[in-house]
Coordinates of C-alpha atoms in Angstrom, one line a residue:
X1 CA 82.8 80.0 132.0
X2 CA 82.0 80.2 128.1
X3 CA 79.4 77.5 127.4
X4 CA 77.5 77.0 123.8
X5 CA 73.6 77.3 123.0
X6 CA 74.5 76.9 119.5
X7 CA 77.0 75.0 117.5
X8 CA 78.4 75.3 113.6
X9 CA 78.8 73.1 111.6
X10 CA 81.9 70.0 112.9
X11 CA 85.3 71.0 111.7
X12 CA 86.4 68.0 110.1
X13 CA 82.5 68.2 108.0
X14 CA 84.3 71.9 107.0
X15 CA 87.5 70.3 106.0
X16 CA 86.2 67.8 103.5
X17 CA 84.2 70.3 102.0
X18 CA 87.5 72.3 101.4
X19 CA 89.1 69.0 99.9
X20 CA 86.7 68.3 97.3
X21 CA 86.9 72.4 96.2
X22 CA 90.8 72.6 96.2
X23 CA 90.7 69.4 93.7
X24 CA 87.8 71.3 91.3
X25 CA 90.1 74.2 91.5
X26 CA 93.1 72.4 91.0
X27 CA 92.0 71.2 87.7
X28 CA 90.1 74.3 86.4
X29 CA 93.9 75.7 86.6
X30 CA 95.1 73.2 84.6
X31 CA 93.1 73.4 81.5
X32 CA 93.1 77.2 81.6
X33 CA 96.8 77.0 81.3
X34 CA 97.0 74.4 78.6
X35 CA 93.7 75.6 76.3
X36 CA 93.9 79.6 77.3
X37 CA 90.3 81.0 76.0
X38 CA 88.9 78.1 75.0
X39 CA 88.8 76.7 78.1
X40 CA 88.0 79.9 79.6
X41 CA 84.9 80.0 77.4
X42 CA 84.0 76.7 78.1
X43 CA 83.8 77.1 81.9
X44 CA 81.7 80.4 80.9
X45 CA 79.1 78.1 79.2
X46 CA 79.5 75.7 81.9
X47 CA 79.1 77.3 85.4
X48 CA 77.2 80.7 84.2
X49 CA 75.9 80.1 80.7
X50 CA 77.5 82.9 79.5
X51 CA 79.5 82.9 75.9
X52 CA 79.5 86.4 74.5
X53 CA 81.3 87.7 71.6
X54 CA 84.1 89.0 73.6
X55 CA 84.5 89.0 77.1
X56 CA 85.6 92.4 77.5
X57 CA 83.2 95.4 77.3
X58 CA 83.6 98.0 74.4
X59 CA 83.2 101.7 75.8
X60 CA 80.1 102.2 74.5
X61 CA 78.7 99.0 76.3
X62 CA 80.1 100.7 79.2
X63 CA 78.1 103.8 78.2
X64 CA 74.9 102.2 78.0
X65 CA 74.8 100.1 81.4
X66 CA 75.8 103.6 82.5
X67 CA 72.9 105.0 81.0
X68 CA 70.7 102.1 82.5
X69 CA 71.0 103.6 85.7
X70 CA 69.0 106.6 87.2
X71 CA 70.6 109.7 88.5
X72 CA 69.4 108.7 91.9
X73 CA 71.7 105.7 91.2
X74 CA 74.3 107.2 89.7
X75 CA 74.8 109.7 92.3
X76 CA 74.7 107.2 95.1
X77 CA 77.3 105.2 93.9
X78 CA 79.4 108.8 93.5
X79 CA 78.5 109.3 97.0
X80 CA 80.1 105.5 98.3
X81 CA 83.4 106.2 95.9
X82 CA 83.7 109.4 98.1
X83 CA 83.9 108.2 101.0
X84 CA 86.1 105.2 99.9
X85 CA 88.5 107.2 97.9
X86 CA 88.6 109.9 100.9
X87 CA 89.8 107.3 103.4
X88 CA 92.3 105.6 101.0
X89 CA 94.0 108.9 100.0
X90 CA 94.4 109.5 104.0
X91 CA 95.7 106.5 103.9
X92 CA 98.3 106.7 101.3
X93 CA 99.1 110.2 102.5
X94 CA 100.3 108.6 105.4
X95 CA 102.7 106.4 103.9
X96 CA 105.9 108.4 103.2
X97 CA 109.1 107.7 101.0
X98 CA 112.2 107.6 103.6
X99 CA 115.9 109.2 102.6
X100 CA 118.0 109.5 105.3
X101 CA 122.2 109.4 106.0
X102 CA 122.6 106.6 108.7
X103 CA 125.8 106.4 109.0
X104 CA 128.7 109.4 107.8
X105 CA 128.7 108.8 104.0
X106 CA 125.9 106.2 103.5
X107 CA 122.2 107.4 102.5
X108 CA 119.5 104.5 103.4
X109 CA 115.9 105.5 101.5
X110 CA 112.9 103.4 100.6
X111 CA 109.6 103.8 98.3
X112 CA 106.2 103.0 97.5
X113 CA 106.2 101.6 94.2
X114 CA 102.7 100.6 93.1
X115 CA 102.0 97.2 91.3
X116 CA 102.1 97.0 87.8
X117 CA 99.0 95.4 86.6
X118 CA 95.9 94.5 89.0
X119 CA 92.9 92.3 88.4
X120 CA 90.0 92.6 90.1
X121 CA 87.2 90.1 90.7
X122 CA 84.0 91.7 91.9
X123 CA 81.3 89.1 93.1
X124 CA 78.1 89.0 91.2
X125 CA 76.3 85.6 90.5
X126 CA 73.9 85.9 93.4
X127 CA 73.9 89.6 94.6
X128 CA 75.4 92.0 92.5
X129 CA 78.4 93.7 95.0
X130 CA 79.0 96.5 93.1
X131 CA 80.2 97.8 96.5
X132 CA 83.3 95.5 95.5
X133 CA 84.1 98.2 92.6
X134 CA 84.7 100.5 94.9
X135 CA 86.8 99.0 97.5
X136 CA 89.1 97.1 95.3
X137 CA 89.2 99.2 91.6
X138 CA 89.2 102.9 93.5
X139 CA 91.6 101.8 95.8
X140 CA 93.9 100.6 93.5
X141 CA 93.6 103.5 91.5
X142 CA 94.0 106.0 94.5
X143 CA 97.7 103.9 95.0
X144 CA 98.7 104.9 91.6
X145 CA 98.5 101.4 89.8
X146 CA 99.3 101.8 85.8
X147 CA 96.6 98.6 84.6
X148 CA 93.7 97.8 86.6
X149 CA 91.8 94.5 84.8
X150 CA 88.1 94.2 87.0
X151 CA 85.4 91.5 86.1
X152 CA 82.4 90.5 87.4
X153 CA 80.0 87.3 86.3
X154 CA 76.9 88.4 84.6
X155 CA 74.0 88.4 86.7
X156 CA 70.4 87.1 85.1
X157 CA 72.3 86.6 81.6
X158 CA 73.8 89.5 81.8
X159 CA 76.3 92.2 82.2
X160 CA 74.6 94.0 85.4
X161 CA 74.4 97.9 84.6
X162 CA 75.4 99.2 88.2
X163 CA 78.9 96.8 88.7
X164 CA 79.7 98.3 85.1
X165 CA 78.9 101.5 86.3
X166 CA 80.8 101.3 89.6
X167 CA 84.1 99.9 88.1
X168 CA 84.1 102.0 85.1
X169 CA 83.9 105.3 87.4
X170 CA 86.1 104.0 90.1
X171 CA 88.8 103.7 87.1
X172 CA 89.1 100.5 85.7
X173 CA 90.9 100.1 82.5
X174 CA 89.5 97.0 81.3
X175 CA 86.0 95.7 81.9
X176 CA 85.2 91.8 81.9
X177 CA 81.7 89.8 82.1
X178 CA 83.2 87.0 83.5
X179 CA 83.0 85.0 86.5
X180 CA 84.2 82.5 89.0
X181 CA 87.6 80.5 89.2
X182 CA 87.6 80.6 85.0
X183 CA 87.7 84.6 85.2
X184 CA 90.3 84.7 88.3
X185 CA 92.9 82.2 86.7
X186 CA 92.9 84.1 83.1
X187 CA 94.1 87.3 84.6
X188 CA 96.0 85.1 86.6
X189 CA 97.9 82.9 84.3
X190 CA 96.9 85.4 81.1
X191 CA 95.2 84.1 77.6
X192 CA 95.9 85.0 74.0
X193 CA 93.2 87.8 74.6
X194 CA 93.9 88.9 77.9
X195 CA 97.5 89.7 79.3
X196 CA 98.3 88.4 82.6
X197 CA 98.2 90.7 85.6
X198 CA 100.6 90.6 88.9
X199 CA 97.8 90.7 91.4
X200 CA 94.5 89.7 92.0
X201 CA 92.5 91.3 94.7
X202 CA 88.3 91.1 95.5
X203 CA 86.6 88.5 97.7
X204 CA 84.8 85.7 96.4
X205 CA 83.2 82.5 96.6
X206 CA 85.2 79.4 98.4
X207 CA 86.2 78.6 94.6
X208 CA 87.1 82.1 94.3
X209 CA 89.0 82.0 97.5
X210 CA 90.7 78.9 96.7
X211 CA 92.0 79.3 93.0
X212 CA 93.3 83.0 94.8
X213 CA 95.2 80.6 97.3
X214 CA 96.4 78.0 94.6
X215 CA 97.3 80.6 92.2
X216 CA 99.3 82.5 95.1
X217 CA 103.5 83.0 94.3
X218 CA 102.5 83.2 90.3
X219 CA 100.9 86.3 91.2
X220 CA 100.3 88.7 94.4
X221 CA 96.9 88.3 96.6
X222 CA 95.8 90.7 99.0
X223 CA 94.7 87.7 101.2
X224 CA 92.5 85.0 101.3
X225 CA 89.0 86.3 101.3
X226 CA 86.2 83.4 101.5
X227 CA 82.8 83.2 102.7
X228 CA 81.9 86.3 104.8
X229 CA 82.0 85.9 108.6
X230 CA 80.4 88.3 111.3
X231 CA 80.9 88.2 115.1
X232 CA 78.2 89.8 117.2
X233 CA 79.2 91.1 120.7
X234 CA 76.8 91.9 122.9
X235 CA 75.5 92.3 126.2
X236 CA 72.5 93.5 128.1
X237 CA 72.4 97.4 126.3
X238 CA 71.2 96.0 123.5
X239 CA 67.8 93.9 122.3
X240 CA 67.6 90.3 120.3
X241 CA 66.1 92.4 117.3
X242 CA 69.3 94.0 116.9
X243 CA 71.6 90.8 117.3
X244 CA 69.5 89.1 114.5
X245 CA 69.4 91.5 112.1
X246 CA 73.1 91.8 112.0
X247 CA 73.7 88.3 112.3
X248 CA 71.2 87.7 109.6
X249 CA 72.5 90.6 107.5
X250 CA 75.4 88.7 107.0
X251 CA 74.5 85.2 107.2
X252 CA 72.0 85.7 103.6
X253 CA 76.1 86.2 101.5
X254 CA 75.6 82.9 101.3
X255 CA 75.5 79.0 102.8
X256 CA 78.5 78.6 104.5
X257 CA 78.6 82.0 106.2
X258 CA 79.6 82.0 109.8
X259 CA 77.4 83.9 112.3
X260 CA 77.9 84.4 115.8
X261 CA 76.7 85.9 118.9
X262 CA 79.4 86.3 121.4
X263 CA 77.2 87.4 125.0
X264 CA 77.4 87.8 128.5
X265 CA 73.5 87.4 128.7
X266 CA 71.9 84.8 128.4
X267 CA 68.5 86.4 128.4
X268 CA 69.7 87.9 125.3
X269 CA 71.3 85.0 123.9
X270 CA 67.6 83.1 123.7
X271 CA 65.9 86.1 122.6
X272 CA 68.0 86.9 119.9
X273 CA 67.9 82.8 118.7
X274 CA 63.6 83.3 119.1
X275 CA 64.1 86.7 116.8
X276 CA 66.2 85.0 114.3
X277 CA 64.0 82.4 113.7
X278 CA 60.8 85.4 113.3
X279 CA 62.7 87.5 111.0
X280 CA 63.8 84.0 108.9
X281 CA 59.6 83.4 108.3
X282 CA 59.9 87.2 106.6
X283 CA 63.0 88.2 105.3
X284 CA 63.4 87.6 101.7
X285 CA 66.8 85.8 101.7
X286 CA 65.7 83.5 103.9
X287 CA 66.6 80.4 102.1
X288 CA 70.3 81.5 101.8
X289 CA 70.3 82.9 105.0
X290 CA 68.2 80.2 106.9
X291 CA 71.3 77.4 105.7
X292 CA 74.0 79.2 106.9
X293 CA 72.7 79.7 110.2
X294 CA 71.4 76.2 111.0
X295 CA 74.9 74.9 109.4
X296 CA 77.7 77.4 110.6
X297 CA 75.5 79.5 113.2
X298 CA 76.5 79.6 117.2
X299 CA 75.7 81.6 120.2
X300 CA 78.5 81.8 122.8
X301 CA 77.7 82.5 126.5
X302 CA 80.4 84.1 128.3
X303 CA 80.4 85.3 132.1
X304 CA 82.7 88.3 131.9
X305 CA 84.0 90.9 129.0
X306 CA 87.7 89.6 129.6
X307 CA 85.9 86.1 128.6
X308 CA 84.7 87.4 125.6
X309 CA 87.7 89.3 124.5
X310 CA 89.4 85.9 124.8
X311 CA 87.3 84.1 122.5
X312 CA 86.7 86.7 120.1
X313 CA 90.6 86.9 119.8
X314 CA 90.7 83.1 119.2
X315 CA 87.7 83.2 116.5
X316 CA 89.7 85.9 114.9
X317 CA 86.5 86.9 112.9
X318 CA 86.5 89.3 109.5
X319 CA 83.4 91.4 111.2
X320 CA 83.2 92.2 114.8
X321 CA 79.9 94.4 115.7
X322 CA 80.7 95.5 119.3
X323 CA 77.6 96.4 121.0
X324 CA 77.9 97.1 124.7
X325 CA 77.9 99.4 127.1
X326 CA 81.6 99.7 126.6
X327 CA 82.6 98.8 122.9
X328 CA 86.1 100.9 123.7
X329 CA 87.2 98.1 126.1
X330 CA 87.5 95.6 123.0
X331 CA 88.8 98.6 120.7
X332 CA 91.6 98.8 122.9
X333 CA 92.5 95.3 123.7
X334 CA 91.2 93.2 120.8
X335 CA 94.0 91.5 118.3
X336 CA 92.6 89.2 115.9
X337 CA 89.9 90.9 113.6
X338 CA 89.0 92.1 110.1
X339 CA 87.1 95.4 110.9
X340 CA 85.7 96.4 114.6
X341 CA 82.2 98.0 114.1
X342 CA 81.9 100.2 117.4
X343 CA 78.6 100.7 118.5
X344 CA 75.2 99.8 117.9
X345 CA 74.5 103.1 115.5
X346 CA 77.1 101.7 112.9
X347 CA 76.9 97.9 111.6
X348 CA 78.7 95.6 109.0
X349 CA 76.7 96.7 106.3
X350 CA 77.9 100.3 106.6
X351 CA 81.4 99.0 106.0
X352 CA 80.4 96.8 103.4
X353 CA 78.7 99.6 101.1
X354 CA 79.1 103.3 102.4
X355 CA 81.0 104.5 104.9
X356 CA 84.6 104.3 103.4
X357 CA 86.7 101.5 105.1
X358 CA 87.4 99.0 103.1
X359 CA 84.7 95.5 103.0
X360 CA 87.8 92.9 101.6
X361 CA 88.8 91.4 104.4
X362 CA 90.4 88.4 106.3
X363 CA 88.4 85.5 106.7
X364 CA 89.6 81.5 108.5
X365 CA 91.3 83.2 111.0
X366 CA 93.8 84.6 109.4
X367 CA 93.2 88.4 111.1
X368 CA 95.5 86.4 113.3
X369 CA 98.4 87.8 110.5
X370 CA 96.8 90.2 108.5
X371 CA 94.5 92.8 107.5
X372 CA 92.6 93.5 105.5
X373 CA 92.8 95.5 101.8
X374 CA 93.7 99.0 101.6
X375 CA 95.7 100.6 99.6
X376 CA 98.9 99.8 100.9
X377 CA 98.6 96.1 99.6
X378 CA 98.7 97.6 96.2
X379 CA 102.0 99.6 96.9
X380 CA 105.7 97.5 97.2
X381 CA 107.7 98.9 99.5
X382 CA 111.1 98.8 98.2
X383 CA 114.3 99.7 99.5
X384 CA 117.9 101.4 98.1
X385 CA 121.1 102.4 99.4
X386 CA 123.9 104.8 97.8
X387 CA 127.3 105.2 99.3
X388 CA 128.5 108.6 99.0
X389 CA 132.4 108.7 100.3
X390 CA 135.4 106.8 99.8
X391 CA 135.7 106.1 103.6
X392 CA 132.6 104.9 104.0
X393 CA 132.8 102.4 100.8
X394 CA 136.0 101.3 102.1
X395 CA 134.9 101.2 106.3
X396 CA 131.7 99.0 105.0
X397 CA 133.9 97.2 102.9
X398 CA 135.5 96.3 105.6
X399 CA 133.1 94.8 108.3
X400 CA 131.1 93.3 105.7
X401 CA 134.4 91.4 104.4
X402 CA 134.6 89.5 107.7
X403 CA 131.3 89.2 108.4
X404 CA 131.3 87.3 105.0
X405 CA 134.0 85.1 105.9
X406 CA 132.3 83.9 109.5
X407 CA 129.3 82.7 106.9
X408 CA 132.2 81.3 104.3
X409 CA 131.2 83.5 101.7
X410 CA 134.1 84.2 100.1
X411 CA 132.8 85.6 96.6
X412 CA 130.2 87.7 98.9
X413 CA 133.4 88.9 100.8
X414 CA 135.7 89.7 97.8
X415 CA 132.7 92.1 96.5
X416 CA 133.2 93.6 100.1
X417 CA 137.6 93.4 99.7
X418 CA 137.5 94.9 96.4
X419 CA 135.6 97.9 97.4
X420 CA 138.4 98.1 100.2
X421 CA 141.5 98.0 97.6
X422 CA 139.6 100.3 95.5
X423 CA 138.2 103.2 97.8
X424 CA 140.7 102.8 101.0
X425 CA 143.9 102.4 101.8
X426 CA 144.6 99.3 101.8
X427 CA 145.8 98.0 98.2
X428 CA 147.3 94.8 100.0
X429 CA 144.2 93.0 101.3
X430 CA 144.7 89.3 99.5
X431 CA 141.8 87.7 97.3
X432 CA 139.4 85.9 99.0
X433 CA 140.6 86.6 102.4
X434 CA 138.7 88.4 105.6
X435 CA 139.9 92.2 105.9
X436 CA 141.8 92.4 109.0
X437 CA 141.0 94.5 111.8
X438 CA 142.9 98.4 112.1
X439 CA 142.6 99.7 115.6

């Protein structure tokens, strides 16, 4: 039986919340596209109090946030874009053009054709995620794409030294201080200074999230990435100490962060609620953390693992932490999630920052559909076909002509007949009519 100890926050409470951010959104688009930079700059001043010169970073403004930094730094973001750019390579090793002769005289092939132009947003009003850089910029890069467009908001009135850092060396060809929905629908929608892009990519923000969904069929998304969630799956093997720091590891991204403890103990369950509310009294994101889990944290009780599996499948969460005595189990059967975290000797944050999977991920249950980014949302996969005989034109030519006609398409099937007159042996096939059948 799967009972609750702890509730989020009512669905409907979440769904007016949504309502009153898709009509902010909806008319931040608006202006943008009628008063290009001006109104860019105005949201600027508005939401971040931010009105520079130019938006865009010179190279030697890039140069000296880079010189900001310490080697230690320096070398540990080198160390992160390793790892990232490691697993993305495997991964677009493993995509391979196709060419192959399907039928006598026809040749079938499709490529990988990266996107043209990319923007990416990197989050940075509260917590500067230069770990974004990395997993959206490098991967694009690593996919081959010709114009990558990254910005970031500035953090304490400024351009923060280590995002600048981390885009710049992960490849970015263009470097923006600018933040929120204002900086997501310019390279959207594109301004008299900025030309518009095909995609946007990087999480963000609900605002973020929703001018990504709004703006969605102008331009390529990777998904919709909101407010981070993390799923904790435990049982006995592990201690309430654990549970809460990775519950509350996540939980501090921000207010409407969903945390959950998915158990088969209920020992642990109350110990890891009694933990959370210790570590609250000392951890220094308390106050961000501390809302989020009194409005969107639960603990779930299950009696089995097949009970748990089944309710983690239905919250279809962007982080799963598996920590029990057999994480394999939900490896193996598991469906609907963003990342799987195996173990207790990895966690979410090694995903987020290091380890080289990629942190963009699905969030509002939509792992039910999709992944999450990597590099082959930056690649189109596009097909061709050649036809190399004169029989073969002429046999297609053919069954496609009256396979035309049973859909009464009869300029579709005269594309098909004239291929037949022209290529076969059959001069006489009338306009407009179905190709008959030769035994």
């Amino acid at each position: 039986m799967i009972r609750y100890l702890k509730r989020g926050k009512d669905v409907q409470v979440r769904a007016d919340d949504d309502a009153k951010v898709r009509a902010t959104v909806e008319t931040i688009i608006k202006d943008i596209e009628q008063r290009g930079d001006e109104a860019v700059r105005q949201y600027s001043r508005q939401f971040d109090n931010w009105d520079p010169a130019d938006f865009r970073l010179s190279q030697a403004e890039i140069e000296a946030a880079r010189k900001s930094l310490s080697a230690r730094e320096i070398e540990d973001i080198a160390f992160a874009q390793k790892q990232v750019r490691n697993f993305a390579q495997i991964q677009r090793d493993s995509m391979q053009d196709v060419e192959v002769e399907t039928y006598p005289g026809v040749v079938l092939g499709h490529k990988h054709i990266p996107v043209n132009a990319v923007g990416c947003y990197i989050p940075g009003g509260k917590y500067p995620l230069l770990a974004s850089a990395h997993m959206s910029v490098l991967t694009a890069k690593v996919a081959g794409v010709p114009r990558i467009v990254s910005t970031a908001p500035p953090y304490q009135g400024q351009p923060h030294p280590a995002i600048v850092t981390a885009m710049s060396m992960a490849g970015a060809d263009d470097i923006l201080v600018l933040g929120g929905v204002q900086a997501v629908v310019a390279m959207a929608v594109g301004t008299p200074s900025l030309a518009p892009v095909d995609m946007l990519v990087g999480p963000g923000n609900m605002f973020v999230a929703e001018a990504k969904r709004q703006l969605y069929g102008r331009v390529g998304i990777d998904l919709f990435a909101g407010p981070t969630e993390t799923l904790v799956i435990a049982d006995d093997s592990v201690d309430g100490e654990m549970c809460a720091v990775d519950l509350l590891g996540q939980a501090e991204h921000g207010p409407t962060s969903p945390s959950i403890l998915l158990t088969t103990s209920e020992k642990l369950a109350h110990d890891t609620m009694a933990e959370i509310e210790r570590q609250l009294k000392i951890l220094p994101t308390a106050g961000i953390a501390a809302q989020s889990w009194a409005a969107y944290g639960e603990v779930i009780v299950c009696d089995t693992d097949e009970e748990m599996l089944q309710k983690a499948d239905e919250i279809a969460s962007e982080h799963v932490q598996v920590m029990t005595r057999d994480p394999d189990y939900f490896l193996a059967n598991m469906t609907n999630y963003g990342a799987l975290f195996l173990g207790p000797r990895t966690n979410v944050s090694f995903g987020d920052k290091v380890i080289g999977t990629n942190h963009t991920l699905p969030t509002n249950k939509n792992a039910r559909y999709t992944g999450g980014l990597w590099v082959g949302k930056f690649l189109k996969t596009c097909t061709y076909q050649r036809v190399l005989t004169d029989e073969a034109s002429a046999t297609m030519g053919a069954y496609c002509s009256r396979l035309c006609h049973m859909e009464n398409f009869a300029g579709h099937g005269e594309q098909a007949n004239l291929r037949v007159r022209r290529y076969g042996t059959r001069a006489e096939v009338p306009w407009y009519q179905p190709v008959p059948f030769e035994a």
